[in-house]
Coordinates of C-alpha atoms and ligand atoms in Angstrom, one line a residue:
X1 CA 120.9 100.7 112.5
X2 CA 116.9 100.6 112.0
X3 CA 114.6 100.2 109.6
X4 CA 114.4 100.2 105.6
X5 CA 114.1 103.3 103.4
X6 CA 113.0 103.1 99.6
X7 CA 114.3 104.9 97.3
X8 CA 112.1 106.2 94.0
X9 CA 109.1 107.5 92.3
X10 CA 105.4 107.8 93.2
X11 CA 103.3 108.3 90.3
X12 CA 99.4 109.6 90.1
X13 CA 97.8 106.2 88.5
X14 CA 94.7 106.4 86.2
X15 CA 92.8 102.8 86.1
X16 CA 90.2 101.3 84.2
X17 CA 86.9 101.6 86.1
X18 CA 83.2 100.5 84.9
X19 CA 81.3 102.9 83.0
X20 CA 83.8 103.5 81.3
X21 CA 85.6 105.6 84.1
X22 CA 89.2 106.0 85.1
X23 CA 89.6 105.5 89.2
X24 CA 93.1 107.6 90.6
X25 CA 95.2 106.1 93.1
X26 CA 99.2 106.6 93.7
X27 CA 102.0 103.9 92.5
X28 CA 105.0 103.1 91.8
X29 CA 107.6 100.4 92.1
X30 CA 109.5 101.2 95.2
X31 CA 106.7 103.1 96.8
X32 CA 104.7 99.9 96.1
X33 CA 107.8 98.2 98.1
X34 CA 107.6 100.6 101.0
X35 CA 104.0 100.3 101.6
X36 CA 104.0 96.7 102.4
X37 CA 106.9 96.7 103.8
X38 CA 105.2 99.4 106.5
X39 CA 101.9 96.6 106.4
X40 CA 104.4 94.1 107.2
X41 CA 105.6 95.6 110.7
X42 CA 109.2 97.1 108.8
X43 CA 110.3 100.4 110.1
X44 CA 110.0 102.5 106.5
X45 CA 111.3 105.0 105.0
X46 CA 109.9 106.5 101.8
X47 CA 112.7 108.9 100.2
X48 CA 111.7 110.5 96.8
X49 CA 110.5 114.2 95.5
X50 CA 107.5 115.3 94.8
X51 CA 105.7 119.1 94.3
X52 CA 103.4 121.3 96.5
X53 CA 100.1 120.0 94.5
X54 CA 97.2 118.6 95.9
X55 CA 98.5 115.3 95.0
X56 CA 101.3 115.7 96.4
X57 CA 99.9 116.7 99.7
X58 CA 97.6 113.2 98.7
X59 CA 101.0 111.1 98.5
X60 CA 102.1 112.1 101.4
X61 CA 98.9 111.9 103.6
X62 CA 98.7 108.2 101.9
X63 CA 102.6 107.4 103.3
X64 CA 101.6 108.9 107.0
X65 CA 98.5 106.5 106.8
X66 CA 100.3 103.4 106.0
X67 CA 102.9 104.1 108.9
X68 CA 105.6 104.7 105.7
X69 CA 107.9 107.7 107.0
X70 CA 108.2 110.9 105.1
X71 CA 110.6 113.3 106.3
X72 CA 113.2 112.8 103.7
X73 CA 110.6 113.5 100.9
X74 CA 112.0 117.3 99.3
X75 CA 109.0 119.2 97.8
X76 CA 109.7 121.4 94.4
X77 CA 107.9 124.4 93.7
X78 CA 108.0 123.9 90.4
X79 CA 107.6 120.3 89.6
X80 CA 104.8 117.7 90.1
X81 CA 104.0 113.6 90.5
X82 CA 104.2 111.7 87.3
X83 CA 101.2 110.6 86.0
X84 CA 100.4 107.2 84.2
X85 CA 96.8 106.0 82.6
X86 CA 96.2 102.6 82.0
X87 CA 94.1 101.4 79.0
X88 CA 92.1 98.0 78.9
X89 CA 92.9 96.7 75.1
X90 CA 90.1 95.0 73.3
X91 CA 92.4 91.6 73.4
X92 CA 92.0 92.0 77.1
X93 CA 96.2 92.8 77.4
X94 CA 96.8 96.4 79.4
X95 CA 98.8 99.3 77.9
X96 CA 100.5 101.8 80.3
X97 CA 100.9 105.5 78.6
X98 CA 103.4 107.6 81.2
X99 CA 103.6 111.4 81.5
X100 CA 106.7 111.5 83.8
X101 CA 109.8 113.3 81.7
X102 CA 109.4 116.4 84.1
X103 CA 108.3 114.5 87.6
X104 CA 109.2 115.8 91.0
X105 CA 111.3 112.7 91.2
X106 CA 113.9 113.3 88.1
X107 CA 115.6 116.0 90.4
X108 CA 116.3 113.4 93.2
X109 CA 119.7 113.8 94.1
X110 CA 120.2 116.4 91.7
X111 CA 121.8 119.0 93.7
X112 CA 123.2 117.4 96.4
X113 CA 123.5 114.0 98.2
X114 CA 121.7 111.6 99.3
X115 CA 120.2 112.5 103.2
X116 CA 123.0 111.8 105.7
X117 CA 120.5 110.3 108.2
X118 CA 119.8 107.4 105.5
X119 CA 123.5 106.5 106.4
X120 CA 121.2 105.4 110.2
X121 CA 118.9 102.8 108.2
X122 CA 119.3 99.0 108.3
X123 CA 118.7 98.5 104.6
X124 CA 118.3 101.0 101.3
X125 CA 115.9 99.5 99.2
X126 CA 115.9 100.8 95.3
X127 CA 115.2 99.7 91.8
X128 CA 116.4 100.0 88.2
X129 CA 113.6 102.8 87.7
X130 CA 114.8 104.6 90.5
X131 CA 118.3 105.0 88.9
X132 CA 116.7 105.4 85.2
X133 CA 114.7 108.2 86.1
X134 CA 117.6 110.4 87.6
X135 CA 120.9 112.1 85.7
X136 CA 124.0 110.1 85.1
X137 CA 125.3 113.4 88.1
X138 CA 122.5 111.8 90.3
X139 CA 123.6 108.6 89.8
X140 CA 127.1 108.9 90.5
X141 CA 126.3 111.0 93.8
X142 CA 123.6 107.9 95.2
X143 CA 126.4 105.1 93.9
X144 CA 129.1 106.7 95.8
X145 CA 126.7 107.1 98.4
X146 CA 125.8 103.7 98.9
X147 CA 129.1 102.7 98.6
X148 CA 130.2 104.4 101.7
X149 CA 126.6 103.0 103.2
X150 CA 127.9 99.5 102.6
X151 CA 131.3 99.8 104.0
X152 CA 129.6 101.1 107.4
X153 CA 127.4 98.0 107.2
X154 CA 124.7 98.7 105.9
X155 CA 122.8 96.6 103.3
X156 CA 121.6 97.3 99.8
X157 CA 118.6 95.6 98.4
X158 CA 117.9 96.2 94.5
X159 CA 115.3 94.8 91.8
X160 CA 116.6 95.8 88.4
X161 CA 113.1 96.5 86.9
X162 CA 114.0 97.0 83.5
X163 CA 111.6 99.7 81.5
X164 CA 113.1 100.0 77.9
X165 CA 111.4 103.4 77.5
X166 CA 113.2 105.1 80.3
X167 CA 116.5 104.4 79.0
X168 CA 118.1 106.2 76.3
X169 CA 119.9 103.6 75.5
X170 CA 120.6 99.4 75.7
X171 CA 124.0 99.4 76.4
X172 CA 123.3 102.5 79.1
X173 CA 120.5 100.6 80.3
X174 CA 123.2 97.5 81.2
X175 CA 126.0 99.5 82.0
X176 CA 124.3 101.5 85.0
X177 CA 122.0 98.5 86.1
X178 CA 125.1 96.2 86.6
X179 CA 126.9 98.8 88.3
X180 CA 124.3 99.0 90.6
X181 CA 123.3 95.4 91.0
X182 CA 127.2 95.0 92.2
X183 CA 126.1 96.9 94.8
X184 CA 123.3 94.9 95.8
X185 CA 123.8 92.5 98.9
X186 CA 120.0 91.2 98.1
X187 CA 119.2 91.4 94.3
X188 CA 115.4 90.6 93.8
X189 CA 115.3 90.4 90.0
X190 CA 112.7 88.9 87.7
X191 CA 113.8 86.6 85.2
X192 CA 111.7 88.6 82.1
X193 CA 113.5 92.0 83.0
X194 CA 117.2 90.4 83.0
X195 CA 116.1 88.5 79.5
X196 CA 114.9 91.4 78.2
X197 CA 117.6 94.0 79.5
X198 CA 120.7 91.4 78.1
X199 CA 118.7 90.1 75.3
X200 CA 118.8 86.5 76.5
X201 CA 116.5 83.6 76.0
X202 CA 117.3 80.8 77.8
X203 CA 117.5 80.5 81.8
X204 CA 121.1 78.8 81.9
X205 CA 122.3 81.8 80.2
X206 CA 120.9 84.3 82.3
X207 CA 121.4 82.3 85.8
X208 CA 125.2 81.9 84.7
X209 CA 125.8 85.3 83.9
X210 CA 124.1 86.5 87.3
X211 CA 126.5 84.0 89.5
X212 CA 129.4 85.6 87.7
X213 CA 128.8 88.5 89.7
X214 CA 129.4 86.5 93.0
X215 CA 126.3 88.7 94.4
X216 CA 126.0 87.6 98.2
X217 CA 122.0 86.8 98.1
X218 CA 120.5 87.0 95.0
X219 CA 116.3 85.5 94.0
X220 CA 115.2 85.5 90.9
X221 CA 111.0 85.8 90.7
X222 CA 109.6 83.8 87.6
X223 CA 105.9 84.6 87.9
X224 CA 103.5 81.6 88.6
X225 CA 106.8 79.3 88.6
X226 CA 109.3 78.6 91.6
X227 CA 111.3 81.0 92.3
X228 CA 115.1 80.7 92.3
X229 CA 117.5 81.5 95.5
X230 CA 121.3 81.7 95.6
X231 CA 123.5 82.3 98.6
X232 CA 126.8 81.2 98.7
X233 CA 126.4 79.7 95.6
X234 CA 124.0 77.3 96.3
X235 CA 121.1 77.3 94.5
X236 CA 117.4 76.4 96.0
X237 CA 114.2 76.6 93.9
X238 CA 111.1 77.3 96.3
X239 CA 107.8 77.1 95.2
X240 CA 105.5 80.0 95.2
X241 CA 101.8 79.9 96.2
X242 CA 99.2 78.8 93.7
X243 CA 96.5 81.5 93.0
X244 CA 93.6 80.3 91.2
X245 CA 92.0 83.3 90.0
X246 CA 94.7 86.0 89.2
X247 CA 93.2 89.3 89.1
X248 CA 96.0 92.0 88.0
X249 CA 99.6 91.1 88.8
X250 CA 100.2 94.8 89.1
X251 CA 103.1 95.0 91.9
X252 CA 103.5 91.6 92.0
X253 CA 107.1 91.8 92.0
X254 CA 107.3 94.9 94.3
X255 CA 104.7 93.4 96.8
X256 CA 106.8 89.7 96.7
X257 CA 109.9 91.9 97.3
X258 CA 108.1 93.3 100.6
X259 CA 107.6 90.1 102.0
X260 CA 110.9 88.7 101.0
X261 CA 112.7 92.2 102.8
X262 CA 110.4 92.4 105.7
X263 CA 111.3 88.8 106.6
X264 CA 115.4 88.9 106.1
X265 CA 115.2 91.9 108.4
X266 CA 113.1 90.1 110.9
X267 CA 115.8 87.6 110.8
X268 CA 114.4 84.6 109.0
X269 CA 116.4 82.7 106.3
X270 CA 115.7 82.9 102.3
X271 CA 114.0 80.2 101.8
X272 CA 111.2 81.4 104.5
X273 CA 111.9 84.8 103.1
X274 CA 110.5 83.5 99.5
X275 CA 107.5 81.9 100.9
X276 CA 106.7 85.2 102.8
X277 CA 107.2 87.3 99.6
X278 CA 105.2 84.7 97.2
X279 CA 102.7 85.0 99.8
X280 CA 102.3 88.9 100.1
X281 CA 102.2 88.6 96.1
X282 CA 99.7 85.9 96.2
X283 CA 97.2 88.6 98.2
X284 CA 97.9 91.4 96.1
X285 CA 97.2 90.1 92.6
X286 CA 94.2 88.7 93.7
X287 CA 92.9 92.2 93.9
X288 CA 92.6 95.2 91.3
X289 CA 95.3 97.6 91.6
X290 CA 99.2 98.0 93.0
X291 CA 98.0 99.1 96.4
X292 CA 95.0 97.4 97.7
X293 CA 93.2 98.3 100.3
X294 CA 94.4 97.2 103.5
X295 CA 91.1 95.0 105.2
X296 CA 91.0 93.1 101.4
X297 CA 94.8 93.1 102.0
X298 CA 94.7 91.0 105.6
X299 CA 92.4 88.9 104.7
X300 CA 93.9 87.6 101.9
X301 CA 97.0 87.2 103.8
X302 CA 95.3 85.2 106.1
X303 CA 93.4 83.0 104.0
X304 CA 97.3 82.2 102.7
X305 CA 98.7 81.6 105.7
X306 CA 96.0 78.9 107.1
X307 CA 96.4 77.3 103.6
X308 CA 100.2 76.9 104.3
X309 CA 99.8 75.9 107.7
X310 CA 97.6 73.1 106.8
X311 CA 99.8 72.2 104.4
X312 CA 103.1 71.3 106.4
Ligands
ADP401 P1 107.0 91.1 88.3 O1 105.7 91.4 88.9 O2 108.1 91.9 88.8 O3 107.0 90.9 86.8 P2 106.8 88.2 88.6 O4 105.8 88.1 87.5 O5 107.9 87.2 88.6 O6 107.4 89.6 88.8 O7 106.0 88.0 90.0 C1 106.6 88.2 91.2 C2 106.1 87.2 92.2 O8 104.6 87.3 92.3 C3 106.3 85.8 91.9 O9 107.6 85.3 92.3 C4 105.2 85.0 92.6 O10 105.5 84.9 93.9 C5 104.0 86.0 92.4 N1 103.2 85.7 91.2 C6 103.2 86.4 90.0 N2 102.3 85.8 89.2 C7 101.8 84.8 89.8 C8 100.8 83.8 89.5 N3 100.2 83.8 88.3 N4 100.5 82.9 90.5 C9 101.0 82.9 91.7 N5 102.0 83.8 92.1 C10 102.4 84.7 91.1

């Protein structure tokens, strides 16, 4: 078994620019997650569809330059990317308005099963937006799936990712993110989305209903803070790097979960695994944007890693 295949949604991204312009670029959660994984020296996998449009064609010519494989990505005649645009508010706090009801990507798994050759991969990565987007058919089809996966040994990694709007329901929302968190033999879950998705306020609450699941490696990501690590129920906090002049923590989360993937599969414990995620997290949010580019990438990576050499 080799490599790590994502599983979700590429969207067409609209950003503040000056002048009052918009700049486009190409995000989304998981392929967010697949690109640094690539950057990271992973074998990857991107699986999602998307249309025959020029941005499309865009996507994919973006995947083959970051080394990201695409040959389970289905094309759709009729169908396109997603689009969102993000807005600058006055009060300096960023709205997100999406355009994605009729993406490329609902119809994953809609008519049949998930790529037999996936069954090949080390480790299917997904998120909670991957399974909101797609029907309650889909979903069935990619849980059995991924249960058969598992029992031939191969791991699941998921981030619940909780986006209210995509649900059409709460108790849907919980329902089909727990099933698929059971799954999970890494969960990489920030502590906002599983407050917000249960309703839940304090930590001890939250951290004691995610131990009930008995989940075999679980981190939980709480920004600026340490982040939390259980495996075999033992809990370790490890600290995450200190970034002095945040830029946009857009793919924070998905970059951290990069870094914390890329490092399991290269056989290094969690602990490591944390500092290597905080790390790639620490580079990207020091830059505009979820993907950014890869020189301004390196060599903020590097700048971290001298800083955490000279500190031990
Ligand atoms: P998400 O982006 O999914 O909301 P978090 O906000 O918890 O997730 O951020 C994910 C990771 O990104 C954190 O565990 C941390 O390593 C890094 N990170 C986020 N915000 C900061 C920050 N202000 N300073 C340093 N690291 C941060």
């Amino acid at each position: 078994m080799y490599g790590i295949a994502a599983i979700g949604e590429v969207m067409i991204e609209l950003a503040p620019a000056p002048q009052n312009l918009k700049r486009l670029a190409y995000a989304g959660d998981t392929y967010n997650t697949a690109i640094y994984l690539a950057r990271a020296g992973v074998p990857t996998c991107y699986v999602t569809h998307l249309g025959q449009d020029s941005h499309s064609d865009a996507i994919l010519a973006e995947l083959s330059q970051e080394q990201v494989a695409t040959n389970l990505i289905k094309r759709e005649p009729k169908r396109q990317p997603g689009l969102y645009i993000i807005h600058n508010r006055p009060d300096g706090e960023r709205e997100f308005a999406y355009w994605r009801d009729q993406s490329a990507a609902r119809l994953l798994f809609s008519s049949s099963n998930p790529d037999p050759s996936l069954l090949d991969m080390q480790m299917i990565y997904l998120s909670g937006i991957s399974i909101a987007i797609i029907s309650p058919e889909a979903r069935e089809r990619l849980h059995t799936f991924l249960s058969q996966y598992r029992q031939r040994g191969g791991k699941v990694a998921f981030d619940s990712n909780f986006r209210p709007k995509l649900w059409p329901h709460i108790n849907i929302a919980q329902a089909t993110t727990e099933k698929f968190l059971r799954l999970a033999d890494i969960a990489l879950l920030t502590l906002e989305d599983e407050q917000a998705l249960w309703g839940e306020h304090d930590q001890d609450t939250t951290m004691a209903r995610l131990l009930s699941y008995s989940l075999p490696e679980l981190v939980v990501k709480r920004g600026a803070e340490p982040a939390l690590v259980v495996r075999d129920q033992t809990l370790s906090t490890v600290e995450v790097c200190k970034v002095t002049t945040v830029i946009d923590t857009t793919a924070a989360g998905d970059s951290f979960n990069a870094g914390y993937l890329a490092a399991r599969y290269q056989g290094f414990t969690p602990e490591r695994a944390v500092r290597q995620g905080a790390r790639c997290a620490a580079a990207v949010i020091q830059h505009r944007g979820a993907i950014v580019p890869l020189t301004d990438y390196q060599t903020s990576l590097a700048a971290l890693a001298i800083d955490t050499h000279n500190e031990s």
